Amino acid sequence: MTPRLKFLALAAAPALLAAVVPVAAAGTPSPAATRAAIAGDVVPGLTAHAARTGSVAADRPLSVAVSLAPRDRAALAAFVAKVSDPASADYGHYLTKAQFASRFGRTTAEVAQVKDYLKSQGLTVGTVHSGNLLIDAKGTAAQLQKAFGTTLSTYKDASTGRAFYANDSTPTVPAAVASLVSDVAGLNNHAVLHHAAPAKVTPRSGPGGGYTPAQIKGGYNVSGTYTGSGQKVALLEFDGFQQSNITSYDSHYGLGSAAPTVKKVSGGSGALGDGQVEVELDIEVLNAVAPKAAVTVFEGPNSDAGEVDTYQAIVDSGIPTTSISWGAAESQRTSSNISAVDAVFAQGAAEGLGFFAASGDSGSDDAGTGGTSVDYPASDPNVTGVGGTTLTVTSSNVWSKETAWSGGGGGKSSVFKIPSWQTPVQKSQGGGNRQVPDVAALANPSPGVSIYSQGSWGQVGGTSAAAPEWAAFAALYNQQAAAAGKPNLGSANPALYAAAGTGFHDVTSGNNGAYSAATGWDFTTGWGSYNAATLASKLLSK
């Protein structure tokens, strides 16, 4: 059950980076008044799939997150590649927040330039986040329309009937400011929290379905010596949870896990919704595999601005491992949104943070359009995309076999080119683009995992169970690495690909629609699931 941050009725796949396109301010030919467009920052196919119903009230208060483009993005990518590569002399030499801001963030003068412009338009400027790449601001709809040279209208989606607001045209700002800005999140509320499938929870009188912590750990050869003690894991969430459910789960299985810490971003996610099952699944799976890891749940609003702010809050926290169970098909996002979120992941990777994201539960057709498409952020090169399997264990909780789950997301990115660390397994079907997923783990709802949610026992599946299974492994590895005087795993992909299959259960049967499992890396399960002891040993040997 992978919840999705759904963008309604979007059109063609975006490119990665928003371009800056000069345009003349209406009726003002003076060079000083020249404005530039923040390309890619308007909902694709808006008027083709929705009917305009009116104007946003001028006095409506709105918040925006203004993303700034990193200085020398190519150099940033090269740096991340080096510090994440076990074969590099720079491996593990991560940057501090201050070092990142100095090297790749915008300068103090540039940040001030953007802030001054926002203030001059009547907006209230809030937090400037670590890295100097994200500025929060708020104001009325009228002030935002003036600041960003667009109009905000209300719309009704033609297929769902859902009402939302959006900017009618690409935002513009003075050219000098546009050269710094890559995205303005919050000019629309087109995004809506969505589950790819109904929660697969069957009420029971007790834990009668789904794999238990002992079965998951046994199947993936997790040693009882390592519990995640001293390690931290973050969860990105757009809903909340009830601690009483987590306590019931932990108590029944004798896990002894501490209650998670909650960080509310931009006011939090609001009242409990149908995503509660997802949040409790994430927490309980982490507790099952790494019971002593300290879990922090970051709860943000289900909007594009909330998404960027929540990812940035996680990076600001410095927590080394994050599990992500929310996403949307690449083609269902604006290109500027992807650019903004990718910059946050790049900052995290440069600072030694690792991200594990569910690849989706719709097989090879993540967008549901009848073709092939992949989920974002699982397709981001700075994120480890986690696909799904059907795991079978013996009566003594030992791995027996594993097949590709039909719902596990996988395929080729339409946004990102194939990164250097993935070229050794480049497939012709990938067309030279990033290939997804990188790894996989138990996801099939049958057997699924045992959880306690909303006052009852049940079983849940989906790649949103697989992502925390892998994040838990990273916590276990980081515990071992710390004891050995080695760096954290950080952005895991280069190290995982360098392992070249050692420490993995290679999944060679099953399919996800357009793609079939095969020996070695494939589009259904990547390298496969982990053998914790063997993979950790391989990674520590570097």
XYZ file of C-alpha atoms in Angstrom:
542
model
C 0.000 0.000 0.000
C 1.986 2.961 -1.237
C 0.245 6.281 -0.558
C 0.745 8.667 -3.420
C 1.104 12.410 -3.611
C -1.203 12.613 -6.586
C -1.244 15.469 -9.075
C -4.513 15.376 -10.984
C -4.700 15.198 -14.788
C -1.138 16.152 -15.592
C 0.314 15.884 -19.038
C 3.697 15.165 -20.615
C 6.789 14.077 -18.684
C 8.895 16.997 -17.418
C 12.543 17.780 -17.967
C 14.748 17.976 -14.887
C 15.774 21.608 -14.703
C 13.597 24.689 -14.971
C 14.981 27.170 -17.467
C 14.927 30.911 -17.110
C 13.189 32.513 -20.084
C 13.356 36.317 -20.411
C 10.071 38.035 -21.134
C 9.135 41.683 -21.218
C 6.882 42.979 -18.490
C 3.466 43.758 -19.953
C 3.295 47.334 -21.159
C 6.740 48.195 -19.789
C 9.534 47.965 -22.389
C 12.164 49.446 -20.080
C 15.163 47.089 -19.628
C 14.986 47.687 -15.890
C 11.520 46.174 -15.887
C 12.464 43.059 -17.838
C 11.108 39.963 -16.160
C 11.942 36.317 -16.683
C 9.819 33.205 -16.467
C 10.495 30.380 -14.026
C 9.887 27.704 -16.655
C 8.176 24.482 -15.658
C 6.344 26.079 -12.738
C 2.804 25.760 -14.051
C 0.571 22.697 -13.944
C 0.912 20.921 -17.318
C -2.310 20.432 -19.228
C -4.202 22.647 -16.805
C -6.838 24.069 -19.124
C -7.163 20.809 -21.076
C -8.166 18.824 -17.997
C -9.875 21.368 -15.761
C -12.424 24.158 -16.078
C -11.754 27.574 -14.599
C -14.469 28.478 -12.098
C -13.355 31.857 -10.796
C -10.594 33.834 -9.131
C -8.873 33.194 -5.829
C -9.999 35.755 -3.259
C -7.495 38.596 -3.181
C -7.197 38.494 0.609
C -6.715 34.722 0.878
C -3.551 34.008 2.891
C -1.090 31.659 1.166
C 2.376 30.318 1.910
C 5.092 29.587 -0.635
C 8.470 27.873 -0.588
C 10.909 29.592 -2.944
C 13.653 27.233 -4.116
C 16.979 28.603 -5.310
C 19.157 26.798 -7.833
C 22.396 25.418 -6.376
C 25.609 27.070 -7.468
C 27.286 24.851 -10.069
C 24.871 21.948 -10.056
C 27.245 19.836 -12.142
C 30.010 20.263 -9.563
C 27.548 19.317 -6.822
C 26.651 16.104 -8.654
C 30.337 15.301 -9.118
C 31.035 15.887 -5.430
C 28.154 13.642 -4.359
C 29.410 10.919 -6.687
C 32.868 11.027 -5.094
C 31.856 11.067 -1.426
C 29.373 8.247 -2.034
C 31.775 6.010 -3.986
C 33.668 3.451 -1.856
C 36.463 3.429 -4.461
C 37.058 7.174 -4.111
C 39.631 8.703 -1.764
C 36.892 11.185 -0.827
C 34.446 8.466 0.266
C 32.679 9.435 3.466
C 34.194 12.938 3.616
C 30.805 14.589 3.808
C 30.168 18.305 4.108
C 28.774 20.072 7.134
C 25.750 22.295 6.628
C 27.962 25.386 6.738
C 30.384 23.894 4.218
C 27.561 22.995 1.859
C 26.099 26.497 2.055
C 29.516 28.024 1.388
C 30.308 25.745 -1.552
C 26.994 25.081 -3.273
C 24.355 27.325 -1.669
C 23.575 30.814 -2.833
C 25.681 33.576 -1.341
C 24.456 35.765 1.487
C 24.102 38.619 -0.984
C 22.061 36.484 -3.397
C 19.747 35.275 -0.640
C 19.320 38.868 0.487
C 18.493 39.881 -3.088
C 15.634 37.366 -3.240
C 14.415 38.220 0.259
C 14.454 41.933 -0.528
C 12.394 41.359 -3.651
C 9.823 39.284 -1.787
C 9.565 41.923 0.947
C 9.220 44.693 -1.638
C 6.120 42.910 -2.911
C 4.566 42.907 0.553
C 5.366 39.284 1.421
C 6.496 38.207 4.861
C 9.744 36.272 4.629
C 10.156 33.346 7.002
C 12.903 30.753 7.347
C 15.963 30.639 5.141
C 16.896 26.968 5.405
C 20.322 25.411 5.762
C 22.161 25.321 2.475
C 20.795 28.731 1.423
C 18.593 27.081 -1.201
C 15.069 27.452 0.235
C 13.204 30.510 1.495
C 9.738 30.379 3.042
C 7.370 33.310 2.579
C 3.691 34.146 2.948
C 1.219 36.772 1.871
C -2.184 37.288 0.341
C -3.189 35.942 -3.046
C -3.068 39.495 -4.409
C 0.490 39.971 -3.155
C 1.610 36.647 -4.633
C 0.028 37.469 -7.993
C 1.907 40.756 -8.068
C 5.200 39.244 -6.914
C 5.159 36.404 -9.423
C 3.471 38.063 -12.378
C 0.586 35.651 -12.709
C -3.044 35.250 -11.732
C -4.458 32.648 -9.362
C -7.739 31.049 -10.358
C -10.004 28.352 -9.039
C -10.572 25.241 -11.129
C -12.645 22.077 -11.196
C -11.013 18.898 -12.418
C -12.960 17.450 -15.319
C -12.490 13.808 -14.369
C -12.745 13.903 -10.565
C -14.798 17.016 -9.889
C -12.219 18.145 -7.343
C -11.892 21.895 -6.788
C -8.444 23.449 -6.550
C -6.579 26.667 -7.289
C -3.588 27.210 -9.557
C -1.537 29.877 -11.266
C -2.889 30.461 -14.780
C 0.509 31.101 -16.334
C 4.183 30.562 -15.720
C 5.387 32.780 -12.859
C 7.727 35.650 -13.688
C 10.074 37.751 -11.563
C 12.730 40.341 -12.399
C 15.441 38.722 -14.513
C 18.126 39.162 -11.855
C 15.961 37.272 -9.355
C 14.870 34.644 -11.879
C 18.493 33.660 -12.432
C 18.510 32.447 -8.820
C 15.012 30.943 -8.447
C 14.183 27.421 -9.691
C 10.677 26.900 -8.254
C 7.898 28.609 -6.319
C 5.908 25.927 -4.526
C 2.504 26.939 -3.187
C 1.047 28.818 -6.135
C -1.363 25.907 -6.544
C -2.942 23.245 -4.349
C -3.334 20.824 -7.219
C -1.576 18.092 -5.251
C -3.825 15.870 -3.173
C -2.924 13.018 -0.861
C -3.860 9.763 -2.531
C -3.451 6.069 -1.824
C -2.577 3.879 -4.785
C -4.801 1.155 -3.352
C -7.165 0.719 -0.391
C -5.486 -0.221 2.855
C -5.111 -3.981 2.868
C -5.963 -4.378 6.528
C -8.057 -7.322 7.694
C -9.325 -6.891 11.279
C -8.358 -9.814 13.451
C -8.638 -10.788 17.094
C -4.875 -11.019 17.220
C -1.831 -11.064 14.927
C -3.014 -13.839 12.630
C -1.665 -12.508 9.331
C 1.416 -10.858 7.918
C 5.056 -11.564 8.667
C 6.224 -10.932 12.212
C 9.446 -9.129 13.173
C 11.126 -12.522 13.680
C 10.136 -13.665 10.188
C 11.320 -10.455 8.507
C 14.628 -10.396 10.366
C 15.150 -14.109 9.860
C 14.349 -13.913 6.173
C 16.861 -11.121 5.693
C 19.509 -12.557 8.035
C 19.471 -9.701 10.531
C 21.754 -10.528 13.440
C 20.428 -10.066 16.954
C 23.690 -8.307 17.778
C 22.672 -5.186 15.904
C 19.477 -3.360 16.775
C 20.023 0.153 15.437
C 21.119 1.375 18.853
C 22.530 4.892 18.715
C 21.163 5.475 15.201
C 18.475 7.831 13.918
C 15.920 7.319 11.169
C 13.486 9.878 9.741
C 10.078 9.191 8.219
C 8.511 11.571 5.714
C 4.753 11.558 6.288
C 1.668 13.457 5.168
C -0.603 12.039 7.865
C -0.378 11.255 11.566
C -0.530 8.247 13.884
C -1.739 7.174 17.315
C 0.987 6.167 19.724
C -1.345 3.692 21.431
C -1.279 1.552 18.273
C 2.525 1.642 18.104
C 2.729 0.729 21.790
C 0.414 -2.258 21.282
C 2.564 -3.536 18.428
C 5.853 -3.062 20.258
C 4.535 -4.585 23.469
C 3.151 -7.678 21.758
C 6.448 -8.424 20.042
C 8.598 -7.350 22.987
C 10.587 -4.846 20.918
C 11.300 -2.266 23.616
C 11.321 0.582 21.083
C 11.141 4.168 22.283
C 8.170 6.261 21.197
C 8.968 8.190 18.011
C 9.546 11.927 18.077
C 7.149 14.024 16.001
C 8.243 17.125 14.083
C 5.409 19.113 12.550
C 6.467 21.022 9.455
C 4.525 24.068 8.259
C 1.722 23.307 10.704
C 1.770 19.540 10.225
C -0.462 17.197 8.265
C -3.764 18.105 9.905
C -6.362 15.752 11.356
C -5.851 11.998 11.115
C -6.852 10.650 7.716
C -6.739 7.417 5.769
C -2.953 7.707 5.649
C -2.793 6.812 9.344
C -2.344 3.144 8.433
C 0.639 4.084 6.281
C 2.368 6.054 9.022
C 1.851 3.298 11.566
C 3.098 0.723 9.055
C 6.302 2.721 8.535
C 6.985 3.082 12.242
C 6.194 -0.531 13.093
C 8.323 -1.978 10.270
C 11.279 0.137 11.389
C 10.758 -1.040 14.954
C 10.498 -4.656 13.762
C 13.916 -4.656 12.079
C 15.861 -1.976 14.000
C 14.000 -1.757 17.326
C 16.507 0.489 19.094
C 16.851 3.109 16.369
C 15.468 6.538 17.289
C 12.628 7.362 14.890
C 11.542 10.906 14.061
C 8.295 11.360 12.154
C 8.212 14.528 10.047
C 4.572 15.415 9.384
C 3.921 18.011 6.682
C 0.989 19.323 4.621
C -0.037 17.396 1.508
C 0.979 20.115 -0.947
C 3.944 20.810 -3.180
C 5.150 23.508 -0.779
C 4.630 21.149 2.146
C 6.587 18.427 0.374
C 9.622 20.622 -0.318
C 9.561 22.073 3.201
C 9.287 18.634 4.811
C 12.200 17.191 2.853
C 14.234 20.277 3.707
C 13.345 19.945 7.400
C 14.691 16.383 7.326
C 17.944 17.533 5.732
C 18.171 20.407 8.227
C 17.870 17.857 11.044
C 20.923 15.940 9.850
C 19.246 12.556 10.457
C 21.340 10.138 8.359
C 18.603 7.809 7.035
C 15.112 8.573 5.724
C 12.308 6.254 4.620
C 9.817 7.627 2.066
C 6.506 5.955 1.222
C 4.887 8.831 -0.681
C 5.318 9.738 -4.333
C 3.801 10.408 -7.736
C 4.644 9.418 -11.271
C 7.280 11.631 -12.868
C 4.755 12.660 -15.527
C 2.383 13.848 -12.806
C 4.733 16.523 -11.497
C 5.934 19.884 -12.737
C 9.550 19.985 -13.848
C 10.313 22.797 -11.402
C 8.934 20.697 -8.534
C 11.267 17.828 -9.408
C 14.180 20.243 -9.733
C 13.470 21.730 -6.305
C 13.116 18.387 -4.519
C 16.167 16.961 -6.301
C 18.262 19.874 -5.004
C 17.223 19.007 -1.439
C 18.238 15.365 -1.966
C 21.555 16.493 -3.457
C 22.236 18.613 -0.386
C 21.419 15.659 1.832
C 23.696 13.354 -0.157
C 26.570 15.837 0.032
C 26.091 15.901 3.805
C 26.060 12.099 4.121
C 22.312 11.493 4.313
C 20.601 8.526 2.665
C 17.040 8.288 1.327
C 15.046 5.110 0.596
C 11.810 5.546 -1.373
C 9.018 3.152 -2.340
C 8.936 2.602 -6.111
C 5.131 2.445 -6.239
C 2.450 -0.263 -6.289
C 1.304 -0.001 -9.915
C 3.963 -2.146 -11.537
C 5.572 -0.788 -14.688
C 2.709 1.692 -15.284
C 3.064 4.067 -12.354
C 1.030 6.827 -14.017
C -1.797 4.434 -14.883
C -1.911 5.542 -18.521
C -1.374 2.167 -20.138
C 2.296 2.739 -20.898
C 5.451 2.516 -18.831
C 6.403 5.097 -16.214
C 8.174 5.325 -12.871
C 7.575 6.975 -9.528
C 9.324 10.013 -8.124
C 11.243 10.361 -5.811
C 12.270 6.694 -6.246
C 13.687 7.657 -9.660
C 15.937 10.387 -8.251
C 19.624 9.379 -8.538
C 20.195 10.632 -4.977
C 17.487 8.276 -3.698
C 17.538 4.478 -3.423
C 14.382 3.236 -5.140
C 12.901 0.196 -3.389
C 10.803 -2.295 -5.335
C 8.676 -5.175 -4.077
C 8.976 -8.935 -3.665
C 7.072 -11.926 -2.390
C 9.207 -13.404 0.387
C 8.930 -16.979 1.607
C 10.647 -18.087 4.813
C 10.987 -21.539 6.343
C 9.372 -22.667 9.587
C 12.594 -21.633 11.316
C 12.400 -18.155 9.797
C 15.173 -18.581 7.237
C 15.022 -17.201 3.705
C 13.587 -19.832 1.361
C 12.755 -18.049 -1.900
C 11.726 -14.693 -3.284
C 9.930 -13.601 -6.443
C 9.139 -10.238 -7.983
C 5.815 -8.795 -6.826
C 3.563 -7.802 -9.721
C 2.778 -4.433 -8.133
C 6.376 -3.359 -7.583
C 7.235 -0.193 -9.511
C 10.074 -0.267 -11.999
C 11.226 0.959 -15.384
C 13.159 3.839 -16.889
C 13.074 7.476 -15.850
C 11.836 10.075 -18.300
C 13.643 12.821 -16.383
C 17.096 11.650 -15.281
C 19.945 10.306 -17.389
C 21.614 7.126 -16.169
C 24.157 7.935 -13.434
C 27.735 6.668 -13.764
C 27.403 4.121 -10.958
C 24.490 2.458 -12.772
C 26.118 2.166 -16.201
C 27.626 -1.283 -15.462
C 24.063 -2.672 -15.472
C 22.717 -0.408 -18.228
C 19.928 -2.099 -20.200
C 18.854 -1.325 -23.739
C 15.297 -0.894 -22.479
C 16.525 1.958 -20.296
C 17.394 4.104 -23.293
C 20.329 5.691 -21.475
C 18.118 6.912 -18.628
C 18.059 6.225 -14.897
C 16.767 2.705 -14.169
C 14.412 1.851 -11.301
C 14.347 0.231 -8.755
C 17.766 -0.154 -7.170
C 16.805 -2.824 -4.616
C 13.691 -4.561 -3.293
C 12.156 -6.212 -0.239
C 8.965 -7.874 1.008
C 5.951 -5.978 -0.333
C 3.313 -8.415 -1.578
C 0.225 -7.970 0.666
C 0.059 -11.759 0.782
C 1.784 -12.488 3.124
C 2.404 -8.795 3.859
C 3.593 -7.627 7.242
C 1.819 -7.820 10.566
C 0.790 -4.428 11.927
C -1.429 -2.987 14.620
C -3.400 0.029 13.391
C -6.625 1.777 14.283
C -7.153 -0.509 17.252
C -6.839 -3.897 15.523
C -4.356 -6.357 14.072
C -4.019 -6.769 10.342
C -1.650 -7.304 7.460
C -0.457 -4.679 5.000
C 1.693 -4.811 1.892
C 3.115 -2.536 -0.768
C 6.507 -1.040 -1.486
C 5.800 1.327 1.394
C 6.594 -1.681 3.590
C 9.763 -2.388 1.588
C 11.184 1.143 1.947
C 11.354 1.102 5.776
C 12.743 -2.455 5.608
C 15.710 -1.022 3.710
C 15.952 2.119 5.861
C 16.151 -0.196 8.880
C 19.048 -2.054 7.237
C 20.856 1.281 6.783
C 20.428 1.983 10.508
C 21.845 -1.449 11.350
C 24.754 -0.874 8.975
C 25.470 2.585 10.400
C 25.628 1.057 13.873
C 28.240 -1.435 12.675
C 30.117 1.228 10.713
C 30.318 3.483 13.771
C 31.751 0.625 15.831
C 34.339 -0.004 13.108
C 35.285 3.664 12.761
C 33.797 3.862 9.255
C 31.515 6.545 7.774
C 27.748 6.225 7.543
C 26.308 4.634 4.418
C 25.098 8.038 3.223
C 23.630 8.129 -0.276
C 23.669 4.374 -0.726
C 23.432 3.753 -4.464
C 27.124 3.945 -5.472
C 28.101 1.557 -2.645
C 25.228 -0.832 -3.362
C 26.086 -1.010 -7.062
C 29.785 -1.429 -6.249
C 28.814 -4.536 -4.240
C 27.765 -5.974 -7.620
C 25.234 -8.389 -6.203
C 27.231 -9.638 -3.207
C 25.007 -9.656 -0.143
C 21.763 -9.703 -2.120
C 19.083 -12.294 -2.708
C 18.963 -12.195 -6.498
C 15.313 -12.396 -7.574
C 15.051 -14.152 -10.935
C 11.350 -14.922 -11.399
C 8.165 -12.880 -11.593
C 7.309 -9.632 -13.380
C 5.754 -6.208 -12.821
C 3.947 -5.936 -16.131
C 6.311 -4.791 -18.857
C 9.446 -6.158 -17.221
C 10.523 -9.581 -15.954
C 12.975 -10.547 -13.248
C 16.320 -11.916 -14.420
C 19.755 -12.823 -13.134
C 21.530 -9.756 -11.742
C 20.011 -6.284 -11.816
C 16.550 -5.961 -13.402
C 13.621 -3.536 -13.702
C 11.442 -5.453 -11.227
C 13.601 -5.787 -8.102
C 16.904 -4.078 -8.924
C 19.667 -6.059 -7.234
C 17.114 -7.839 -5.044
C 16.629 -7.949 -1.269
C 19.376 -7.851 1.329
C 21.169 -10.540 3.289
C 21.964 -8.165 6.139
C 25.039 -9.900 7.523
C 26.651 -10.545 4.139
C 25.868 -7.153 2.624
C 27.070 -5.271 5.712
C 30.307 -7.241 5.647
C 30.796 -6.424 1.959
C 30.146 -2.711 2.467
C 32.424 -2.535 5.523
C 35.279 -4.106 3.565
C 35.597 -1.009 1.395
